[in-house]
mmCIF file of C-alpha atoms in Angstrom:
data_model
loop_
_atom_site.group_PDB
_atom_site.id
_atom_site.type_symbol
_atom_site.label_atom_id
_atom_site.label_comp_id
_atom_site.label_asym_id
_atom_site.label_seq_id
_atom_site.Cartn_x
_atom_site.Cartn_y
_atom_site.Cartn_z
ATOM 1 C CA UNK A 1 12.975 38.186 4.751
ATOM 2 C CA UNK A 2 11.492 35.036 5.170
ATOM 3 C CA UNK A 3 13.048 31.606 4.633
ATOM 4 C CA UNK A 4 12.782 30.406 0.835
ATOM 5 C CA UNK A 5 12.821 26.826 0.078
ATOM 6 C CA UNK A 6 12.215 25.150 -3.190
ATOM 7 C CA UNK A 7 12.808 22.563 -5.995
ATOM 8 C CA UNK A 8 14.626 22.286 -8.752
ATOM 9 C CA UNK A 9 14.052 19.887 -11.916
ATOM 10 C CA UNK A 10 12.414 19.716 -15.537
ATOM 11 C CA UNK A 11 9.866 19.405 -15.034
ATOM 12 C CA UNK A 12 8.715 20.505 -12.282
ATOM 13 C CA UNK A 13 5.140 21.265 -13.135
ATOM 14 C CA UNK A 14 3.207 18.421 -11.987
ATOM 15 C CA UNK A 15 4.655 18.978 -8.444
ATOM 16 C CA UNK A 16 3.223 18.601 -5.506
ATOM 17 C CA UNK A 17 6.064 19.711 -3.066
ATOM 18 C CA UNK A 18 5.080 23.245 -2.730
ATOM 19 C CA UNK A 19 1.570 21.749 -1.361
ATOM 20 C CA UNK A 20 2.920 19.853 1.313
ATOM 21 C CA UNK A 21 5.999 21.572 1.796
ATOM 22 C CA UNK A 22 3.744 24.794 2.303
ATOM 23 C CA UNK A 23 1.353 22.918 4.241
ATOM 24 C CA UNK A 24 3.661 21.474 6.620
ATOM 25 C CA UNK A 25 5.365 24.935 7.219
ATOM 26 C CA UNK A 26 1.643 26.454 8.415
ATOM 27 C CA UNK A 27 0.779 23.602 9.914
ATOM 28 C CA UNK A 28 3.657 24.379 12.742
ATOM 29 C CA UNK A 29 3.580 28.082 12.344
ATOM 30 C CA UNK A 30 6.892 28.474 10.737
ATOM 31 C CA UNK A 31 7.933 31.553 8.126
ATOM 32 C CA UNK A 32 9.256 30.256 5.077
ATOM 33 C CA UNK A 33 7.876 29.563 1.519
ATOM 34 C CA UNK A 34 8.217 26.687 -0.826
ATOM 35 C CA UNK A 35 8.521 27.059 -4.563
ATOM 36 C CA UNK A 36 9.274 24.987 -7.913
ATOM 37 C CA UNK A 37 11.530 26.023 -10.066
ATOM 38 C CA UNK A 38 12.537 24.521 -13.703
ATOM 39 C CA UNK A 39 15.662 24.685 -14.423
ATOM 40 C CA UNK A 40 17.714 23.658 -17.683
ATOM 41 C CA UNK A 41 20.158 21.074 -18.128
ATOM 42 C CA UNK A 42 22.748 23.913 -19.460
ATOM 43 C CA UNK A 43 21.347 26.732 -16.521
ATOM 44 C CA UNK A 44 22.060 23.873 -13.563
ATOM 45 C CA UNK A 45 25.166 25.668 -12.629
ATOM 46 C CA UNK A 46 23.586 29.219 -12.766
ATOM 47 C CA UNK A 47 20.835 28.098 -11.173
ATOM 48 C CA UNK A 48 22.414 26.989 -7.695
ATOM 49 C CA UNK A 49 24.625 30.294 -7.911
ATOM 50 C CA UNK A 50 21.106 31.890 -8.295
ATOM 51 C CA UNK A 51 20.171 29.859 -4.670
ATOM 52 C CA UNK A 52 22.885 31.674 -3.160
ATOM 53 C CA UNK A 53 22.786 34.978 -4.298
ATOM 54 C CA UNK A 54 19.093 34.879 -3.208
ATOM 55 C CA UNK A 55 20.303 33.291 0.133
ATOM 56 C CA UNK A 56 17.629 30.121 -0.168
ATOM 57 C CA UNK A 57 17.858 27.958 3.408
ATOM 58 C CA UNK A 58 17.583 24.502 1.084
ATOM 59 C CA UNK A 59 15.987 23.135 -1.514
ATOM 60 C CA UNK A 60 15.268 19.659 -3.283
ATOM 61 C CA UNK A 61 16.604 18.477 -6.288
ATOM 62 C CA UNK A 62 14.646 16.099 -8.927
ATOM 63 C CA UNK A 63 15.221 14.563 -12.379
ATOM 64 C CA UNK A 64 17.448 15.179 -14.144
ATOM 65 C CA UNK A 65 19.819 16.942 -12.124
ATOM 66 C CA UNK A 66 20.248 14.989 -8.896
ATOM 67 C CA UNK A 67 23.961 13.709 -10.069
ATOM 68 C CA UNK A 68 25.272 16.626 -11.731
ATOM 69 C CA UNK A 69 24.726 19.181 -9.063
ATOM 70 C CA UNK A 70 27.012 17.120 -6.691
ATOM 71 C CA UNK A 71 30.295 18.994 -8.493
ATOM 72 C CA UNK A 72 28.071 22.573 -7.937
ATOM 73 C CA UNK A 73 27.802 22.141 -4.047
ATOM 74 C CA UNK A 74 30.158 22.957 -1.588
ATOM 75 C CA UNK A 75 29.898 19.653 0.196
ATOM 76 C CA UNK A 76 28.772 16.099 -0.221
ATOM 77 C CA UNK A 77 27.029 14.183 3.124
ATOM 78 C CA UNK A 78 27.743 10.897 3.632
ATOM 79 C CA UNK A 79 24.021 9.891 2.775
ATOM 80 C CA UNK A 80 24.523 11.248 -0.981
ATOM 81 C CA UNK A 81 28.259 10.560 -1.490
ATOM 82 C CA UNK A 82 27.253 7.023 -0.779
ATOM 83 C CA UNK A 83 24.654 6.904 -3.111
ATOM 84 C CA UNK A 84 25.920 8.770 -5.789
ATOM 85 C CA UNK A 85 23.264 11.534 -5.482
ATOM 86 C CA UNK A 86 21.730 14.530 -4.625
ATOM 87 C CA UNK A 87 18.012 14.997 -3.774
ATOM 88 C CA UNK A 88 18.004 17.625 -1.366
ATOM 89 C CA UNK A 89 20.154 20.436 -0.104
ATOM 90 C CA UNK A 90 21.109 22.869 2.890
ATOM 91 C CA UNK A 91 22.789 26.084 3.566
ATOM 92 C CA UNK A 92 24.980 25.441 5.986
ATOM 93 C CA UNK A 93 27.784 27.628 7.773
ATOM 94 C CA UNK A 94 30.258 25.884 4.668
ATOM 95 C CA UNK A 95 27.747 26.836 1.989
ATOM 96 C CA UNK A 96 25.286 24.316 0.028
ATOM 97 C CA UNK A 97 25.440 21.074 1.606
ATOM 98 C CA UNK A 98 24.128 18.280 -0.207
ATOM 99 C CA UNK A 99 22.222 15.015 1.058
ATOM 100 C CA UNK A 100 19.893 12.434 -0.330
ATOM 101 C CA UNK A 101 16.480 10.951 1.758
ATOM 102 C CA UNK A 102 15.444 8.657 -1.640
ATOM 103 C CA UNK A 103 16.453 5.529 -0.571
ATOM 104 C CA UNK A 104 15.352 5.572 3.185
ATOM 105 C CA UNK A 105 12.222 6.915 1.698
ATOM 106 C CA UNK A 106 11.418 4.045 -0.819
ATOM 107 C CA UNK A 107 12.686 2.095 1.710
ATOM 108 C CA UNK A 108 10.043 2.711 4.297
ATOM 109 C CA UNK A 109 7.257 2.946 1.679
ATOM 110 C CA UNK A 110 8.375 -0.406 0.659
ATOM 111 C CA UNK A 111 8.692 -2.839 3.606
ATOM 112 C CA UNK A 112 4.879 -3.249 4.475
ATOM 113 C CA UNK A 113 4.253 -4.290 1.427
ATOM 114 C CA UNK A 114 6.464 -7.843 1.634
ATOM 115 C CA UNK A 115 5.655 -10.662 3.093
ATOM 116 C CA UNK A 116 9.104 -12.177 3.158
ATOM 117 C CA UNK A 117 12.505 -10.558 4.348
ATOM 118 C CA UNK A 118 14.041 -8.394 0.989
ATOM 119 C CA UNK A 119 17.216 -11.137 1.778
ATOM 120 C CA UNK A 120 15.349 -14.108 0.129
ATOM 121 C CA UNK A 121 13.690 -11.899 -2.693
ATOM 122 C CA UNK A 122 14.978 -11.431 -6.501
ATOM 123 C CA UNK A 123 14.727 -7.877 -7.286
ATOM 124 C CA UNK A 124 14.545 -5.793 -10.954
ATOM 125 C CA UNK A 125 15.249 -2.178 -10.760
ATOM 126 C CA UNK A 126 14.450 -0.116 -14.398
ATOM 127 C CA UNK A 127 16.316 2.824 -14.467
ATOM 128 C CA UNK A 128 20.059 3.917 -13.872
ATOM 129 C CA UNK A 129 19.304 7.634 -12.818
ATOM 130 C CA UNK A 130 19.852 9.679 -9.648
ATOM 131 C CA UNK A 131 16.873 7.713 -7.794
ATOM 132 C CA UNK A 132 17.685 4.577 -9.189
ATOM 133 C CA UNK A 133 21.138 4.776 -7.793
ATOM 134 C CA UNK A 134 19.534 5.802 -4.174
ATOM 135 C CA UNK A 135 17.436 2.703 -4.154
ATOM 136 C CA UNK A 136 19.825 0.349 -5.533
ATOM 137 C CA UNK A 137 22.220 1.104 -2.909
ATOM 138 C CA UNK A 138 19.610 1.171 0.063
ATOM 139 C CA UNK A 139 18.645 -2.153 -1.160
ATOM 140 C CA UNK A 140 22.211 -3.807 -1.656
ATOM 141 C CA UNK A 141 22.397 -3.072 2.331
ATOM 142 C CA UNK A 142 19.509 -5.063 2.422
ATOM 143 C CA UNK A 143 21.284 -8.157 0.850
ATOM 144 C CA UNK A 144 18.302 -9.242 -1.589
ATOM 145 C CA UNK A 145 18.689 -12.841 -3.248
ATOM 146 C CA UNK A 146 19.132 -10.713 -6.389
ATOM 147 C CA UNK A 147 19.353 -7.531 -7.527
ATOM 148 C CA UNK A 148 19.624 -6.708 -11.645
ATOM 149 C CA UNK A 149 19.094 -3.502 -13.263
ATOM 150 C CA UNK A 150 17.708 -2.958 -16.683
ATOM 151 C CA UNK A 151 18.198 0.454 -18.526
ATOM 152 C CA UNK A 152 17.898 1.867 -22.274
ATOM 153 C CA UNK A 153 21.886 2.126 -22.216
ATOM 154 C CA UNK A 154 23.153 -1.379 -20.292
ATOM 155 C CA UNK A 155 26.409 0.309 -19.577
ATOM 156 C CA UNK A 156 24.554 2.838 -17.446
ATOM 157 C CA UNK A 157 23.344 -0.453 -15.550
ATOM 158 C CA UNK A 158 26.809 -2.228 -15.166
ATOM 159 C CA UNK A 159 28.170 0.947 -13.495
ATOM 160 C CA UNK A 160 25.686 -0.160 -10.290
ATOM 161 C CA UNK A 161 26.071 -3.895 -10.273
ATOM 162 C CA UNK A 162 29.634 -4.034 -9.899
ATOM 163 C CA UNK A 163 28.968 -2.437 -7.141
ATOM 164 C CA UNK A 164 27.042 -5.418 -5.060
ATOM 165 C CA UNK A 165 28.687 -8.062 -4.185
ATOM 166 C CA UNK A 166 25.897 -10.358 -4.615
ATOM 167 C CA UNK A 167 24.282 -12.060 -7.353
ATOM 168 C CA UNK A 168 23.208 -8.758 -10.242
ATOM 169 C CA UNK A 169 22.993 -8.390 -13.672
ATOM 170 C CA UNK A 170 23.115 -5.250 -15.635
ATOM 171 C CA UNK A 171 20.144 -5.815 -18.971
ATOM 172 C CA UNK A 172 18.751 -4.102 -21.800
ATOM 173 C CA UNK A 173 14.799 -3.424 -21.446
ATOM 174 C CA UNK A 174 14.079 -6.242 -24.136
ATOM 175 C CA UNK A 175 16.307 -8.436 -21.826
ATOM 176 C CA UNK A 176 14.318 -7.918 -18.417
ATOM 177 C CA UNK A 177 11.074 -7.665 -20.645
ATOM 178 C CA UNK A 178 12.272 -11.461 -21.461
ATOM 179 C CA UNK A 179 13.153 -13.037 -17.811
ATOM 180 C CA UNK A 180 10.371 -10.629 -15.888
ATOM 181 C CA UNK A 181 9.342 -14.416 -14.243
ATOM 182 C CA UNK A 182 12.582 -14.315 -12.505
ATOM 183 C CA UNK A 183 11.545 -11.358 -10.241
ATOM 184 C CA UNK A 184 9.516 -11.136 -7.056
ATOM 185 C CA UNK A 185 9.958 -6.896 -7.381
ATOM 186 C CA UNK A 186 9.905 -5.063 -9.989
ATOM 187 C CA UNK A 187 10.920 -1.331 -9.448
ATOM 188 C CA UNK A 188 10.363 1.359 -12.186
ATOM 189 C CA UNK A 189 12.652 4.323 -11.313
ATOM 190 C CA UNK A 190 12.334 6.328 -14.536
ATOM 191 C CA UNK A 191 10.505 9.687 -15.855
ATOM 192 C CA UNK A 192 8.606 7.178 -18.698
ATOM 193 C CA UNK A 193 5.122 7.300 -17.538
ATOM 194 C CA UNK A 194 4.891 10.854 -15.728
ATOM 195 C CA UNK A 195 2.832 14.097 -16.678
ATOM 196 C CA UNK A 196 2.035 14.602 -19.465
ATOM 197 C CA UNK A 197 3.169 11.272 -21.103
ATOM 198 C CA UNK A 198 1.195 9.147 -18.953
ATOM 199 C CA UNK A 199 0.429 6.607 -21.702
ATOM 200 C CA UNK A 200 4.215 5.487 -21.842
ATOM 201 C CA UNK A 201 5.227 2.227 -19.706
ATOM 202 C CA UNK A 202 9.655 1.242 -20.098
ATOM 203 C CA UNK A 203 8.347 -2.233 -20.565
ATOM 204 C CA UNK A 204 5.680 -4.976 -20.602
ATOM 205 C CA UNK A 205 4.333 -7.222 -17.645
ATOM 206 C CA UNK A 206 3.123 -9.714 -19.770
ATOM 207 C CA UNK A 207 5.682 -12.499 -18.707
ATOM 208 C CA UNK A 208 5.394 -11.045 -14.532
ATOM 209 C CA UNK A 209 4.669 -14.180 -12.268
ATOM 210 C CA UNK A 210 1.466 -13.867 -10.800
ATOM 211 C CA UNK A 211 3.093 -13.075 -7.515
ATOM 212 C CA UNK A 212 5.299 -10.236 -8.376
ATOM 213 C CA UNK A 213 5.149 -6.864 -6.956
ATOM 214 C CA UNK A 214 5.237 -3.995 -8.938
ATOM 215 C CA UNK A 215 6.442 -0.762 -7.722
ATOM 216 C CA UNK A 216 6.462 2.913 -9.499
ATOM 217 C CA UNK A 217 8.192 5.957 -7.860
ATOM 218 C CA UNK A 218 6.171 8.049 -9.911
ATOM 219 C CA UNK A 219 3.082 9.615 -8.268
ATOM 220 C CA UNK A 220 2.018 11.551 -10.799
ATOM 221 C CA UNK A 221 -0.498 9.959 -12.004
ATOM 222 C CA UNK A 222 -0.995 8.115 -9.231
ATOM 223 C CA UNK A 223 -1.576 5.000 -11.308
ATOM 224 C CA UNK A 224 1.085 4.854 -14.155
ATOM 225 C CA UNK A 225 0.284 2.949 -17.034
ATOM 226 C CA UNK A 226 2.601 0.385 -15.290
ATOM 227 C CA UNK A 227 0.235 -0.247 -12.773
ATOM 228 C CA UNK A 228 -2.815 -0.099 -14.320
ATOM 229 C CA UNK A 229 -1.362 -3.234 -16.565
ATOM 230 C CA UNK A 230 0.069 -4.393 -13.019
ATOM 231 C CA UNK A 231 -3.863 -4.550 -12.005
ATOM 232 C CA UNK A 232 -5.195 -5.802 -14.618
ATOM 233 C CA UNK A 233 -2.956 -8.985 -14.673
ATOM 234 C CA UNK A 234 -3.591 -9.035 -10.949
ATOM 235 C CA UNK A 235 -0.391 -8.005 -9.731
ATOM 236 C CA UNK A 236 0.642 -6.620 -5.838
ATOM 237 C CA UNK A 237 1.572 -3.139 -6.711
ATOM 238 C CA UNK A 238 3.028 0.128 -5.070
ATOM 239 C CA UNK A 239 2.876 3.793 -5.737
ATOM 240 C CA UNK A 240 5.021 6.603 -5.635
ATOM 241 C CA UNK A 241 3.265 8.394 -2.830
ATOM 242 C CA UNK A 242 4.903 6.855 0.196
ATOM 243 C CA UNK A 243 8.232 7.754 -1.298
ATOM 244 C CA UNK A 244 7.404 10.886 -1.890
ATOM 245 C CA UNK A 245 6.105 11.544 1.739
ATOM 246 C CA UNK A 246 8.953 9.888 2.938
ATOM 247 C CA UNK A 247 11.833 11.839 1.797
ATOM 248 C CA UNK A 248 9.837 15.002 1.586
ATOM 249 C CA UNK A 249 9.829 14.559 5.120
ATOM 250 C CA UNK A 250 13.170 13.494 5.814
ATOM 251 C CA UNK A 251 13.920 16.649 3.742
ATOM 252 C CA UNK A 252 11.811 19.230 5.762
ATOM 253 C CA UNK A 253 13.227 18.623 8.965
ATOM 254 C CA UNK A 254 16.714 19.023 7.670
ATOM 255 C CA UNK A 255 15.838 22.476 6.212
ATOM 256 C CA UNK A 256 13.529 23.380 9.486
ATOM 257 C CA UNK A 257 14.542 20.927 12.758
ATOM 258 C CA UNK A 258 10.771 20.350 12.983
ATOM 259 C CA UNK A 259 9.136 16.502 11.967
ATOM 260 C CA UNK A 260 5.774 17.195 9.742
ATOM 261 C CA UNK A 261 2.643 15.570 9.966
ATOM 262 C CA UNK A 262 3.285 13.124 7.422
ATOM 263 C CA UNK A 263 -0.502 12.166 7.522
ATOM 264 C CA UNK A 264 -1.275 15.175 6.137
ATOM 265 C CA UNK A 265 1.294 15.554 3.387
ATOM 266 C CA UNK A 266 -0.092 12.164 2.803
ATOM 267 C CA UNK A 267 -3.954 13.189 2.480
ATOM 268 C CA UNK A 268 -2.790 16.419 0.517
ATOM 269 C CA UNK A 269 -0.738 14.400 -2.099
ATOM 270 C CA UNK A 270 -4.029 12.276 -2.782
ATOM 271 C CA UNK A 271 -6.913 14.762 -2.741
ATOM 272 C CA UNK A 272 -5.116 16.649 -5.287
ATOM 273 C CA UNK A 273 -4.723 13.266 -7.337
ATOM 274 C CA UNK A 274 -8.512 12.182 -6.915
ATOM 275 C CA UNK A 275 -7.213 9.087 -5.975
ATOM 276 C CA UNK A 276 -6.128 6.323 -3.382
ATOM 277 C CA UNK A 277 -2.863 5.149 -2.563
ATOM 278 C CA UNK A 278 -1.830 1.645 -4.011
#
């Protein structure tokens, strides 16, 4: 049989990792096929026995199960034990093996965008999920000037700013909504704002200094409504896109031992949006 690899999340439909996933495997004439699959909160744990029964070489992991399927796996690399998720995962001789490529993605997607080093910036990450927690803790290696998080639930926020050592607040929405002039980033790391609720934005720019960058790791749309208000105000602003590439293909050569074309996962990503990277 030939290898299966996949995705698992809810939901799952507006994915484009079985296009470039796919893509990339014909691309270097390797067997395998890439599929989506939507899976429950309450069916996580049947799910990933369903991944080995069916004997599945690895798969990726989205919202909103990229914490809890760390106690389903048989073991934790040091790239997701250290950031407190799971986005993708490998069958290995000790069974599923779990490891996270967020954070080096955003990271790469990030850093031609600034124009100063992330050390003397003041940073505002919205979210306190799986992917927020990967690019919190990519960026606390990066020692920024600041680094505060802003979430529904504030606790949920607290939990990752105890953990830097530099200067970090955890704040409601209405809070960071308040002090957005305090921020030279501003990086949206929720599901508010994907397919199908595209018209949904956590917060409002309205009080963003004119210099601030706003990033969204959505890429579906590939303009959230967070970044259309970005552009209209006249604000720098980044997409999801060259996160996606980037971990997708951090991702595929763990599963395969072969580097794809990230070009072309690039140009697939953004003929099927219609659109043009931010």
């Amino acid at each position: 049989m030939k290898p299966i690899y996949g995705l698992i999340g809810n939901p799952v439909a507006h994915s484009m990792s079985p296009d470039i996933h796919n893509a990339a495997l014909q691309d270097l004439s390797l067997e395998g096929h890439y599929h989506a699959f939507r899976v429950e909160n309450e069916d996580l744990e049947d799910a990933v026995k369903g991944m080995r029964a069916l004997g599945i070489q690895g798969f990726n992991v989205t919202v909103p199960h990229k914490v809890a399927i760390m106690k389903h796996l048989d073991r934790i690399d040091e790239s997701a034990e250290a950031l407190g998720a799971v986005n993708t995962v490998r069958r290995e001789k000790e069974g599923l093996v779990g490891y996270n490529t967020d954070g080096a993605g955003f990271l790469k997607s990030l850093k031609p965008s600034l124009d100063r080093p992330l050390s003397e910036l003041s940073i505002l990450l919205i979210g306190a999920g799986g992917a927020a927690r990967a690019i919190f803790t990519t960026l606390a290696a990066e020692t920024p000037k600041r680094l505060d998080v802003a979430n529904r639930t504030p606790e949920k926020a607290l939990a990752f700013t105890q953990r830097f050592e530099g200067e970090a607040r955890a704040l409601s929405l209405q809070e960071a909504e308040a002090d957005l002039s305090a921020y030279d980033i501003v990086i949206q790391t929720t599901s508010v704002g994907m397919h199908p609720n595209i018209e949904a934005a956590p917060l409002s720019l309205t009080n963003a200094k004119e210099t601030c960058l706003v990033c969204d790791i959505i890429y579906n749309p590939l303009k959230t409504a967070l970044l259309q208000e970005a552009e209209a105000k006249g604000l720098k602003t980044l997409d999801g896109v060259g996160m996606f590439i980037g971990q997708a293909a951090l991702a595929f050569e763990l599963w395969t031992g072969h580097e794809p074309n990230m070009e072309k996962m690039k140009s697939i990503v953004l003929q099927q949006l219609g659109g043009k990277s931010c």
